[in-house]
GROMACS .gro file of N, CA and C in nm:
model
  501
    1MET      N    1   0.100  -0.114  -0.002
    1MET     CA    2   0.017   0.002  -0.016
    1MET      C    3   0.087   0.125  -0.006
    2ASN      N    4   0.063   0.208  -0.074
    2ASN     CA    5   0.136   0.322  -0.103
    2ASN      C    6   0.058   0.450   0.030
    3TYR      N    7   0.180   0.527   0.129
    3TYR     CA    8   0.103   0.542   0.198
    3TYR      C    9   0.110   0.712   0.174
    4ASP      N   10   0.215   0.747   0.047
    4ASP     CA   11   0.269   0.878   0.006
    4ASP      C   12   0.147   0.985  -0.010
    5ARG      N   13   0.046   0.902  -0.109
    5ARG     CA   14  -0.063   0.999  -0.158
    5ARG      C   15  -0.171   0.966  -0.092
    6PRO      N   16  -0.291   1.020  -0.039
    6PRO     CA   17  -0.416   0.938   0.018
    6PRO      C   18  -0.489   0.887  -0.104
    7GLN      N   19  -0.622   0.791  -0.076
    7GLN     CA   20  -0.660   0.715  -0.111
    7GLN      C   21  -0.755   0.768  -0.222
    8GLU      N   22  -0.777   0.757  -0.329
    8GLU     CA   23  -0.893   0.832  -0.409
    8GLU      C   24  -1.019   0.832  -0.351
    9LEU      N   25  -1.115   0.946  -0.319
    9LEU     CA   26  -1.258   0.954  -0.390
    9LEU      C   27  -1.326   0.898  -0.466
   10LEU      N   28  -1.388   0.787  -0.506
   10LEU     CA   29  -1.452   0.731  -0.565
   10LEU      C   30  -1.611   0.863  -0.557
   11LYS      N   31  -1.661   0.869  -0.706
   11LYS     CA   32  -1.813   0.872  -0.721
   11LYS      C   33  -1.885   0.754  -0.628
   12PRO      N   34  -2.047   0.773  -0.589
   12PRO     CA   35  -2.104   0.718  -0.535
   12PRO      C   36  -2.188   0.596  -0.667
   13VAL      N   37  -2.223   0.477  -0.609
   13VAL     CA   38  -2.235   0.376  -0.734
   13VAL      C   39  -2.353   0.372  -0.715
   14LYS      N   40  -2.465   0.362  -0.836
   14LYS     CA   41  -2.549   0.394  -0.908
   14LYS      C   42  -2.628   0.297  -0.866
   15ARG      N   43  -2.746   0.268  -0.815
   15ARG     CA   44  -2.795   0.134  -0.824
   15ARG      C   45  -2.844   0.083  -0.988
   16ARG      N   46  -2.827   0.151  -1.062
   16ARG     CA   47  -2.880   0.102  -1.185
   16ARG      C   48  -2.734   0.043  -1.243
   17PHE      N   49  -2.653   0.090  -1.224
   17PHE     CA   50  -2.455   0.039  -1.275
   17PHE      C   51  -2.499  -0.099  -1.217
   18ILE      N   52  -2.537  -0.162  -1.114
   18ILE     CA   53  -2.508  -0.245  -1.041
   18ILE      C   54  -2.582  -0.361  -1.107
   19THR      N   55  -2.751  -0.352  -1.152
   19THR     CA   56  -2.868  -0.416  -1.202
   19THR      C   57  -2.775  -0.420  -1.315
   20LEU      N   58  -2.737  -0.315  -1.448
   20LEU     CA   59  -2.663  -0.386  -1.539
   20LEU      C   60  -2.553  -0.433  -1.521
   21THR      N   61  -2.491  -0.452  -1.419
   21THR     CA   62  -2.373  -0.563  -1.426
   21THR      C   63  -2.411  -0.726  -1.432
   22PHE      N   64  -2.548  -0.688  -1.363
   22PHE     CA   65  -2.626  -0.832  -1.315
   22PHE      C   66  -2.704  -0.901  -1.452
   23VAL      N   67  -2.726  -0.766  -1.518
   23VAL     CA   68  -2.805  -0.835  -1.613
   23VAL      C   69  -2.672  -0.864  -1.766
   24VAL      N   70  -2.588  -0.816  -1.777
   24VAL     CA   71  -2.485  -0.876  -1.900
   24VAL      C   72  -2.476  -0.989  -1.820
   25ALA      N   73  -2.394  -0.994  -1.665
   25ALA     CA   74  -2.381  -1.112  -1.655
   25ALA      C   75  -2.486  -1.273  -1.653
   26LEU      N   76  -2.590  -1.246  -1.656
   26LEU     CA   77  -2.689  -1.319  -1.690
   26LEU      C   78  -2.710  -1.376  -1.832
   27ALA      N   79  -2.671  -1.222  -1.878
   27ALA     CA   80  -2.694  -1.251  -2.028
   27ALA      C   81  -2.575  -1.320  -2.083
   28LEU      N   82  -2.482  -1.333  -2.042
   28LEU     CA   83  -2.372  -1.447  -2.074
   28LEU      C   84  -2.415  -1.566  -2.092
   29GLU      N   85  -2.485  -1.604  -1.974
   29GLU     CA   86  -2.566  -1.732  -1.961
   29GLU      C   87  -2.589  -1.792  -2.064
   30LEU      N   88  -2.656  -1.684  -2.114
   30LEU     CA   89  -2.753  -1.713  -2.224
   30LEU      C   90  -2.688  -1.768  -2.404
   31LEU      N   91  -2.563  -1.711  -2.364
   31LEU     CA   92  -2.471  -1.754  -2.486
   31LEU      C   93  -2.453  -1.856  -2.541
   32PRO      N   94  -2.474  -1.840  -2.710
   32PRO     CA   95  -2.483  -2.006  -2.752
   32PRO      C   96  -2.315  -2.027  -2.756
   33LEU      N   97  -2.263  -2.074  -2.690
   33LEU     CA   98  -2.133  -2.071  -2.695
   33LEU      C   99  -2.051  -2.223  -2.719
   34PRO      N  100  -1.960  -2.317  -2.789
   34PRO     CA  101  -1.889  -2.383  -2.879
   34PRO      C  102  -1.910  -2.501  -2.747
   35GLN      N  103  -1.887  -2.587  -2.798
   35GLN     CA  104  -1.934  -2.769  -2.721
   35GLN      C  105  -1.806  -2.717  -2.608
   36GLY      N  106  -1.830  -2.717  -2.507
   36GLY     CA  107  -1.676  -2.790  -2.415
   36GLY      C  108  -1.675  -2.617  -2.388
   37SER      N  109  -1.657  -2.526  -2.411
   37SER     CA  110  -1.617  -2.378  -2.366
   37SER      C  111  -1.655  -2.347  -2.246
   38ASN      N  112  -1.778  -2.412  -2.187
   38ASN     CA  113  -1.807  -2.363  -2.024
   38ASN      C  114  -1.764  -2.413  -1.982
   39ARG      N  115  -1.632  -2.538  -1.976
   39ARG     CA  116  -1.542  -2.593  -1.926
   39ARG      C  117  -1.415  -2.502  -1.834
   40TRP      N  118  -1.405  -2.396  -1.948
   40TRP     CA  119  -1.324  -2.289  -1.865
   40TRP      C  120  -1.360  -2.130  -1.843
   41LEU      N  121  -1.488  -2.141  -1.866
   41LEU     CA  122  -1.563  -1.995  -1.840
   41LEU      C  123  -1.610  -1.996  -1.675
   42PRO      N  124  -1.570  -1.884  -1.605
   42PRO     CA  125  -1.593  -1.836  -1.483
   42PRO      C  126  -1.759  -1.793  -1.483
   43ASP      N  127  -1.811  -1.861  -1.351
   43ASP     CA  128  -1.957  -1.796  -1.326
   43ASP      C  129  -1.932  -1.647  -1.291
   44PHE      N  130  -1.944  -1.605  -1.385
   44PHE     CA  131  -1.954  -1.421  -1.366
   44PHE      C  132  -2.071  -1.350  -1.271
   45VAL      N  133  -2.164  -1.437  -1.269
   45VAL     CA  134  -2.268  -1.399  -1.167
   45VAL      C  135  -2.212  -1.439  -1.045
   46ALA      N  136  -2.170  -1.471  -0.994
   46ALA     CA  137  -2.095  -1.546  -0.907
   46ALA      C  138  -1.986  -1.436  -0.825
   47LEU      N  139  -1.905  -1.414  -0.914
   47LEU     CA  140  -1.782  -1.283  -0.941
   47LEU      C  141  -1.843  -1.172  -0.922
   48LEU      N  142  -1.969  -1.114  -0.964
   48LEU     CA  143  -2.002  -1.019  -0.961
   48LEU      C  144  -2.085  -1.005  -0.796
   49ILE      N  145  -2.185  -1.119  -0.766
   49ILE     CA  146  -2.229  -1.099  -0.617
   49ILE      C  147  -2.109  -1.079  -0.539
   50LEU      N  148  -2.004  -1.150  -0.573
   50LEU     CA  149  -1.864  -1.165  -0.412
   50LEU      C  150  -1.863  -1.028  -0.445
   51TYR      N  151  -1.818  -0.939  -0.582
   51TYR     CA  152  -1.769  -0.834  -0.614
   51TYR      C  153  -1.838  -0.707  -0.516
   52TRP      N  154  -1.954  -0.747  -0.559
   52TRP     CA  155  -2.057  -0.631  -0.491
   52TRP      C  156  -2.068  -0.649  -0.337
   53SER      N  157  -2.072  -0.770  -0.314
   53SER     CA  158  -2.063  -0.786  -0.110
   53SER      C  159  -1.993  -0.727  -0.068
   54VAL      N  160  -1.860  -0.729  -0.137
   54VAL     CA  161  -1.759  -0.673  -0.072
   54VAL      C  162  -1.742  -0.506  -0.066
   55ASN      N  163  -1.782  -0.449  -0.201
   55ASN     CA  164  -1.729  -0.332  -0.224
   55ASN      C  165  -1.900  -0.236  -0.202
   56GLN      N  166  -2.011  -0.320  -0.204
   56GLN     CA  167  -2.122  -0.232  -0.171
   56GLN      C  168  -2.244  -0.335  -0.065
   57PRO      N  169  -2.181  -0.357   0.085
   57PRO     CA  170  -2.284  -0.485   0.117
   57PRO      C  171  -2.388  -0.438   0.162
   58ARG      N  172  -2.419  -0.314   0.182
   58ARG     CA  173  -2.581  -0.297   0.216
   58ARG      C  174  -2.622  -0.291   0.090
   59ARG      N  175  -2.630  -0.310  -0.004
   59ARG     CA  176  -2.671  -0.307  -0.149
   59ARG      C  177  -2.719  -0.445  -0.176
   60ILE      N  178  -2.581  -0.539  -0.199
   60ILE     CA  179  -2.603  -0.647  -0.247
   60ILE      C  180  -2.563  -0.746  -0.098
   61GLY      N  181  -2.676  -0.832  -0.072
   61GLY     CA  182  -2.620  -0.906   0.048
   61GLY      C  183  -2.665  -1.044   0.052
   62ILE      N  184  -2.712  -1.124   0.153
   62ILE     CA  185  -2.762  -1.237   0.148
   62ILE      C  186  -2.899  -1.270   0.040
   63GLY      N  187  -2.983  -1.222   0.087
   63GLY     CA  188  -3.141  -1.203   0.027
   63GLY      C  189  -3.087  -1.162  -0.107
   64MET      N  190  -3.048  -1.082  -0.146
   64MET     CA  191  -3.026  -1.037  -0.310
   64MET      C  192  -2.961  -1.125  -0.392
   65ALA      N  193  -2.822  -1.173  -0.302
   65ALA     CA  194  -2.758  -1.299  -0.364
   65ALA      C  195  -2.838  -1.459  -0.381
   66PHE      N  196  -2.921  -1.436  -0.269
   66PHE     CA  197  -3.073  -1.580  -0.307
   66PHE      C  198  -3.154  -1.541  -0.420
   67GLY      N  199  -3.198  -1.429  -0.440
   67GLY     CA  200  -3.264  -1.408  -0.563
   67GLY      C  201  -3.217  -1.368  -0.685
   68ILE      N  202  -3.112  -1.342  -0.698
   68ILE     CA  203  -2.995  -1.337  -0.803
   68ILE      C  204  -2.968  -1.504  -0.834
   69GLY      N  205  -2.948  -1.566  -0.768
   69GLY     CA  206  -2.894  -1.742  -0.748
   69GLY      C  207  -3.047  -1.759  -0.832
   70LEU      N  208  -3.188  -1.726  -0.771
   70LEU     CA  209  -3.265  -1.838  -0.837
   70LEU      C  210  -3.277  -1.760  -1.011
   71LEU      N  211  -3.271  -1.648  -1.023
   71LEU     CA  212  -3.292  -1.592  -1.178
   71LEU      C  213  -3.194  -1.695  -1.261
   72ALA      N  214  -3.066  -1.677  -1.202
   72ALA     CA  215  -2.948  -1.779  -1.251
   72ALA      C  216  -3.005  -1.947  -1.285
   73ASP      N  217  -3.021  -1.981  -1.185
   73ASP     CA  218  -3.106  -2.161  -1.175
   73ASP      C  219  -3.195  -2.115  -1.349
   74VAL      N  220  -3.296  -2.033  -1.320
   74VAL     CA  221  -3.372  -2.039  -1.476
   74VAL      C  222  -3.343  -1.945  -1.569
   75VAL      N  223  -3.222  -1.930  -1.577
   75VAL     CA  224  -3.158  -1.880  -1.706
   75VAL      C  225  -3.077  -1.999  -1.769
   76SER      N  226  -3.017  -2.051  -1.633
   76SER     CA  227  -2.901  -2.147  -1.699
   76SER      C  228  -3.011  -2.283  -1.722
   77THR      N  229  -3.103  -2.277  -1.686
   77THR     CA  230  -3.215  -2.410  -1.683
   77THR      C  231  -3.155  -2.507  -1.545
   78SER      N  232  -3.124  -2.470  -1.498
   78SER     CA  233  -3.029  -2.615  -1.395
   78SER      C  234  -3.139  -2.637  -1.277
   79MET      N  235  -3.078  -2.684  -1.202
   79MET     CA  236  -3.172  -2.778  -1.093
   79MET      C  237  -3.212  -2.623  -0.969
   80PHE      N  238  -3.325  -2.608  -1.005
   80PHE     CA  239  -3.396  -2.481  -0.911
   80PHE      C  240  -3.324  -2.492  -0.738
   81GLY      N  241  -3.265  -2.375  -0.735
   81GLY     CA  242  -3.252  -2.378  -0.621
   81GLY      C  243  -3.076  -2.378  -0.594
   82GLN      N  244  -3.013  -2.445  -0.658
   82GLN     CA  245  -2.872  -2.466  -0.661
   82GLN      C  246  -2.783  -2.308  -0.660
   83HIS      N  247  -2.791  -2.291  -0.757
   83HIS     CA  248  -2.751  -2.146  -0.758
   83HIS      C  249  -2.769  -2.050  -0.643
   84ALA      N  250  -2.889  -2.034  -0.582
   84ALA     CA  251  -2.913  -1.927  -0.494
   84ALA      C  252  -2.850  -1.982  -0.369
   85LEU      N  253  -2.897  -2.148  -0.355
   85LEU     CA  254  -2.808  -2.178  -0.213
   85LEU      C  255  -2.680  -2.148  -0.206
   86ALA      N  256  -2.561  -2.151  -0.332
   86ALA     CA  257  -2.453  -2.158  -0.335
   86ALA      C  258  -2.399  -1.996  -0.362
   87TYR      N  259  -2.470  -1.928  -0.410
   87TYR     CA  260  -2.459  -1.730  -0.406
   87TYR      C  261  -2.489  -1.706  -0.277
   88SER      N  262  -2.605  -1.754  -0.182
   88SER     CA  263  -2.636  -1.688  -0.070
   88SER      C  264  -2.518  -1.732   0.067
   89VAL      N  265  -2.482  -1.856   0.022
   89VAL     CA  266  -2.385  -1.907   0.118
   89VAL      C  267  -2.211  -1.813   0.144
   90GLY      N  268  -2.158  -1.772  -0.005
   90GLY     CA  269  -2.086  -1.678  -0.064
   90GLY      C  270  -2.085  -1.578  -0.013
   91ALA      N  271  -2.220  -1.500  -0.047
   91ALA     CA  272  -2.219  -1.414   0.025
   91ALA      C  273  -2.191  -1.363   0.119
   92TYR      N  274  -2.287  -1.474   0.238
   92TYR     CA  275  -2.261  -1.465   0.338
   92TYR      C  276  -2.137  -1.463   0.410
   93LEU      N  277  -2.060  -1.562   0.331
   93LEU     CA  278  -1.943  -1.555   0.402
   93LEU      C  279  -1.828  -1.432   0.388
   94ILE      N  280  -1.851  -1.369   0.256
   94ILE     CA  281  -1.784  -1.254   0.205
   94ILE      C  282  -1.844  -1.172   0.375
   95LEU      N  283  -1.981  -1.119   0.384
   95LEU     CA  284  -2.001  -0.996   0.503
   95LEU      C  285  -2.002  -1.080   0.610
   96LEU      N  286  -1.936  -1.165   0.637
   96LEU     CA  287  -1.885  -1.196   0.775
   96LEU      C  288  -1.714  -1.113   0.753
   97ARG      N  289  -1.683  -1.131   0.705
   97ARG     CA  290  -1.550  -1.029   0.710
   97ARG      C  291  -1.529  -0.947   0.573
   98GLN      N  292  -1.616  -0.871   0.548
   98GLN     CA  293  -1.633  -0.756   0.480
   98GLN      C  294  -1.516  -0.631   0.484
   99GLN      N  295  -1.516  -0.575   0.634
   99GLN     CA  296  -1.444  -0.487   0.691
   99GLN      C  297  -1.320  -0.517   0.653
  100GLN      N  298  -1.255  -0.658   0.670
  100GLN     CA  299  -1.101  -0.709   0.672
  100GLN      C  300  -1.078  -0.691   0.515
  101LEU      N  301  -1.199  -0.764   0.423
  101LEU     CA  302  -1.157  -0.789   0.294
  101LEU      C  303  -1.133  -0.650   0.225
  102VAL      N  304  -1.211  -0.529   0.230
  102VAL     CA  305  -1.181  -0.424   0.169
  102VAL      C  306  -1.033  -0.354   0.217
  103MET      N  307  -0.966  -0.410   0.300
  103MET     CA  308  -0.844  -0.369   0.344
  103MET      C  309  -0.718  -0.443   0.283
  104PHE      N  310  -0.764  -0.513   0.219
  104PHE     CA  311  -0.676  -0.643   0.173
  104PHE      C  312  -0.602  -0.572   0.047
  105ASN      N  313  -0.501  -0.602  -0.027
  105ASN     CA  314  -0.479  -0.574  -0.128
  105ASN      C  315  -0.530  -0.668  -0.223
  106LEU      N  316  -0.525  -0.669  -0.354
  106LEU     CA  317  -0.575  -0.702  -0.489
  106LEU      C  318  -0.494  -0.882  -0.480
  107GLY      N  319  -0.405  -0.912  -0.423
  107GLY     CA  320  -0.330  -1.021  -0.398
  107GLY      C  321  -0.433  -1.113  -0.305
  108GLN      N  322  -0.423  -1.080  -0.194
  108GLN     CA  323  -0.493  -1.108  -0.101
  108GLN      C  324  -0.650  -1.150  -0.168
  109GLN      N  325  -0.701  -1.027  -0.165
  109GLN     CA  326  -0.857  -1.103  -0.233
  109GLN      C  327  -0.869  -1.172  -0.318
  110THR      N  328  -0.748  -1.167  -0.440
  110THR     CA  329  -0.763  -1.288  -0.487
  110THR      C  330  -0.774  -1.416  -0.416
  111LEU      N  331  -0.718  -1.468  -0.346
  111LEU     CA  332  -0.659  -1.580  -0.245
  111LEU      C  333  -0.804  -1.624  -0.200
  112VAL      N  334  -0.874  -1.513  -0.153
  112VAL     CA  335  -1.020  -1.512  -0.095
  112VAL      C  336  -1.118  -1.562  -0.167
  113ILE      N  337  -1.067  -1.508  -0.262
  113ILE     CA  338  -1.222  -1.505  -0.419
  113ILE      C  339  -1.189  -1.672  -0.476
  114LEU      N  340  -1.085  -1.697  -0.472
  114LEU     CA  341  -1.038  -1.789  -0.527
  114LEU      C  342  -1.132  -1.948  -0.409
  115VAL      N  343  -1.093  -1.951  -0.274
  115VAL     CA  344  -1.156  -2.012  -0.213
  115VAL      C  345  -1.319  -2.012  -0.181
  116LEU      N  346  -1.329  -1.872  -0.222
  116LEU     CA  347  -1.489  -1.841  -0.235
  116LEU      C  348  -1.533  -1.953  -0.370
  117MET      N  349  -1.501  -1.941  -0.463
  117MET     CA  350  -1.564  -1.944  -0.584
  117MET      C  351  -1.554  -2.141  -0.577
  118MET      N  352  -1.421  -2.170  -0.548
  118MET     CA  353  -1.408  -2.322  -0.532
  118MET      C  354  -1.579  -2.391  -0.472
  119LEU      N  355  -1.569  -2.299  -0.337
  119LEU     CA  356  -1.658  -2.326  -0.250
  119LEU      C  357  -1.832  -2.366  -0.308
  120ILE      N  358  -1.841  -2.247  -0.407
  120ILE     CA  359  -1.932  -2.225  -0.483
  120ILE      C  360  -1.984  -2.312  -0.581
  121GLN      N  361  -1.886  -2.359  -0.630
  121GLN     CA  362  -1.856  -2.480  -0.721
  121GLN      C  363  -1.840  -2.620  -0.692
  122LEU      N  364  -1.844  -2.601  -0.546
  122LEU     CA  365  -1.832  -2.724  -0.476
  122LEU      C  366  -2.000  -2.731  -0.420
  123LEU      N  367  -2.037  -2.641  -0.368
  123LEU     CA  368  -2.182  -2.618  -0.352
  123LEU      C  369  -2.260  -2.688  -0.407
  124MET      N  370  -2.249  -2.638  -0.551
  124MET     CA  371  -2.346  -2.686  -0.662
  124MET      C  372  -2.350  -2.812  -0.714
  125ALA      N  373  -2.198  -2.862  -0.731
  125ALA     CA  374  -2.185  -3.002  -0.754
  125ALA      C  375  -2.253  -3.089  -0.657
  126VAL      N  376  -2.244  -3.024  -0.523
  126VAL     CA  377  -2.292  -3.163  -0.418
  126VAL      C  378  -2.483  -3.163  -0.409
  127ALA      N  379  -2.513  -3.029  -0.446
  127ALA     CA  380  -2.666  -3.011  -0.472
  127ALA      C  381  -2.723  -3.087  -0.616
  128ARG      N  382  -2.620  -3.110  -0.698
  128ARG     CA  383  -2.656  -3.238  -0.795
  128ARG      C  384  -2.629  -3.361  -0.814
  129TRP      N  385  -2.533  -3.347  -0.700
  129TRP     CA  386  -2.517  -3.513  -0.680
  129TRP      C  387  -2.605  -3.564  -0.587
  130SER      N  388  -2.660  -3.495  -0.524
  130SER     CA  389  -2.808  -3.519  -0.425
  130SER      C  390  -2.887  -3.581  -0.477
  131ILE      N  391  -2.881  -3.530  -0.578
  131ILE     CA  392  -3.060  -3.555  -0.682
  131ILE      C  393  -3.015  -3.655  -0.794
  132GLY      N  394  -2.878  -3.726  -0.775
  132GLY     CA  395  -2.829  -3.875  -0.830
  132GLY      C  396  -2.686  -3.827  -0.956
  133ALA      N  397  -2.677  -3.721  -0.957
  133ALA     CA  398  -2.580  -3.659  -1.070
  133ALA      C  399  -2.470  -3.731  -1.023
  134SER      N  400  -2.362  -3.736  -1.125
  134SER     CA  401  -2.209  -3.822  -1.074
  134SER      C  402  -2.133  -3.677  -1.024
  135LEU      N  403  -2.027  -3.735  -0.970
  135LEU     CA  404  -1.937  -3.657  -0.895
  135LEU      C  405  -1.858  -3.572  -0.999
  136PRO      N  406  -1.822  -3.450  -1.023
  136PRO     CA  407  -1.721  -3.426  -1.134
  136PRO      C  408  -1.605  -3.434  -1.059
  137GLY      N  409  -1.488  -3.403  -1.249
  137GLY     CA  410  -1.375  -3.429  -1.156
  137GLY      C  411  -1.333  -3.279  -1.132
  138LEU      N  412  -1.179  -3.279  -1.114
  138LEU     CA  413  -1.118  -3.194  -1.082
  138LEU      C  414  -1.138  -3.041  -1.166
  139GLY      N  415  -1.147  -3.143  -1.314
  139GLY     CA  416  -1.137  -3.008  -1.413
  139GLY      C  417  -1.291  -2.918  -1.386
  140TYR      N  418  -1.353  -2.974  -1.286
  140TYR     CA  419  -1.466  -2.889  -1.253
  140TYR      C  420  -1.483  -2.744  -1.204
  141PHE      N  421  -1.341  -2.743  -1.163
  141PHE     CA  422  -1.277  -2.612  -1.056
  141PHE      C  423  -1.195  -2.523  -1.149
  142LEU      N  424  -1.192  -2.562  -1.253
  142LEU     CA  425  -1.086  -2.526  -1.316
  142LEU      C  426  -1.176  -2.358  -1.379
  143PRO      N  427  -1.306  -2.340  -1.343
  143PRO     CA  428  -1.372  -2.197  -1.376
  143PRO      C  429  -1.307  -2.104  -1.279
  144ALA      N  430  -1.369  -2.173  -1.158
  144ALA     CA  431  -1.298  -2.126  -1.034
  144ALA      C  432  -1.180  -2.051  -1.008
  145LEU      N  433  -1.093  -2.104  -1.068
  145LEU     CA  434  -1.010  -2.114  -1.064
  145LEU      C  435  -0.904  -1.979  -1.169
  146ILE      N  436  -0.993  -1.964  -1.308
  146ILE     CA  437  -1.049  -1.895  -1.401
  146ILE      C  438  -1.111  -1.720  -1.354
  147GLY      N  439  -1.164  -1.760  -1.261
  147GLY     CA  440  -1.295  -1.605  -1.210
  147GLY      C  441  -1.169  -1.568  -1.115
  148ALA      N  442  -1.098  -1.662  -1.031
  148ALA     CA  443  -0.977  -1.581  -0.946
  148ALA      C  444  -0.876  -1.533  -0.995
  149LEU      N  445  -0.862  -1.549  -1.087
  149LEU     CA  446  -0.723  -1.481  -1.163
  149LEU      C  447  -0.782  -1.364  -1.224
  150LEU      N  448  -0.922  -1.367  -1.285
  150LEU     CA  449  -0.985  -1.267  -1.347
  150LEU      C  450  -1.013  -1.131  -1.187
  151TRP      N  451  -1.024  -1.163  -1.076
  151TRP     CA  452  -1.067  -1.057  -0.977
  151TRP      C  453  -0.994  -0.919  -1.030
  152PRO      N  454  -0.859  -0.891  -1.000
  152PRO     CA  455  -0.798  -0.777  -1.006
  152PRO      C  456  -0.841  -0.705  -1.132
  153LEU      N  457  -0.861  -0.774  -1.282
  153LEU     CA  458  -0.891  -0.700  -1.391
  153LEU      C  459  -1.046  -0.672  -1.339
  154LEU      N  460  -1.135  -0.767  -1.314
  154LEU     CA  461  -1.259  -0.709  -1.278
  154LEU      C  462  -1.283  -0.556  -1.183
  155THR      N  463  -1.220  -0.592  -1.075
  155THR     CA  464  -1.244  -0.470  -0.972
  155THR      C  465  -1.213  -0.345  -1.015
  156LYS      N  466  -1.071  -0.353  -1.140
  156LYS     CA  467  -0.992  -0.239  -1.194
  156LYS      C  468  -1.134  -0.185  -1.313
  157LEU      N  469  -1.186  -0.327  -1.357
  157LEU     CA  470  -1.292  -0.221  -1.454
  157LEU      C  471  -1.376  -0.201  -1.419
  158MET      N  472  -1.448  -0.263  -1.264
  158MET     CA  473  -1.559  -0.199  -1.219
  158MET      C  474  -1.548  -0.046  -1.155
  159LEU      N  475  -1.422  -0.031  -1.174
  159LEU     CA  476  -1.407   0.105  -1.060
  159LEU      C  477  -1.388   0.224  -1.177
  160LEU      N  478  -1.374   0.203  -1.304
  160LEU     CA  479  -1.359   0.310  -1.382
  160LEU      C  480  -1.441   0.405  -1.375
  161PRO      N  481  -1.619   0.368  -1.435
  161PRO     CA  482  -1.686   0.464  -1.433
  161PRO      C  483  -1.714   0.563  -1.282
  162TYR      N  484  -1.616   0.469  -1.179
  162TYR     CA  485  -1.658   0.599  -1.066
  162TYR      C  486  -1.504   0.632  -1.027
  163ARG      N  487  -1.462   0.684  -1.110
  163ARG     CA  488  -1.265   0.760  -1.046
  163ARG      C  489  -1.363   0.931  -1.094
  164SER      N  490  -1.270   0.983  -1.023
  164SER     CA  491  -1.283   1.146  -1.045
  164SER      C  492  -1.233   1.169  -1.131
  165GLU      N  493  -1.300   1.271  -1.235
  165GLU     CA  494  -1.229   1.338  -1.356
  165GLU      C  495  -1.099   1.436  -1.282
  166ARG      N  496  -1.091   1.454  -1.199
  166ARG     CA  497  -0.951   1.520  -1.156
  166ARG      C  498  -0.841   1.465  -1.160
  167HIS      N  499  -0.717   1.496  -1.196
  167HIS     CA  500  -0.578   1.404  -1.216
  167HIS      C  501  -0.506   1.510  -1.160
   0.00000   0.00000   0.00000
């Protein structure tokens, strides 16, 4: 952390922007992608829930994560409730330590996000397993790793509209 210059003040985040980010993430679920490309594509909705839970905890909490998870279940035509369960657990765990997480640097946050993305993937696999699906292999967790690696880029991109114009 650089102590020489004060932290930059950001403009307030608009609710419309948060909604737009989730609409875009849910739309990515609907894109017709080539067979097998979902093996590496991260869960952008989960990433956004974690991002907004860290940075806007009063707006995106457990209830909102649950509701967005139900929408994700409908959009992805998966077992109803699996995304809702996984996203609400992820948001809960973020909110437990949110004040500490905002003080972490991006590298430390990335490690936390990796663990949470893996947990979200694991919860969804267990939910499917509970109704008779087979457990996936280790390759199933590759999107969680890629999502965690995208965390610093996502953080920088999400801050762009809210930076002050004066430099």
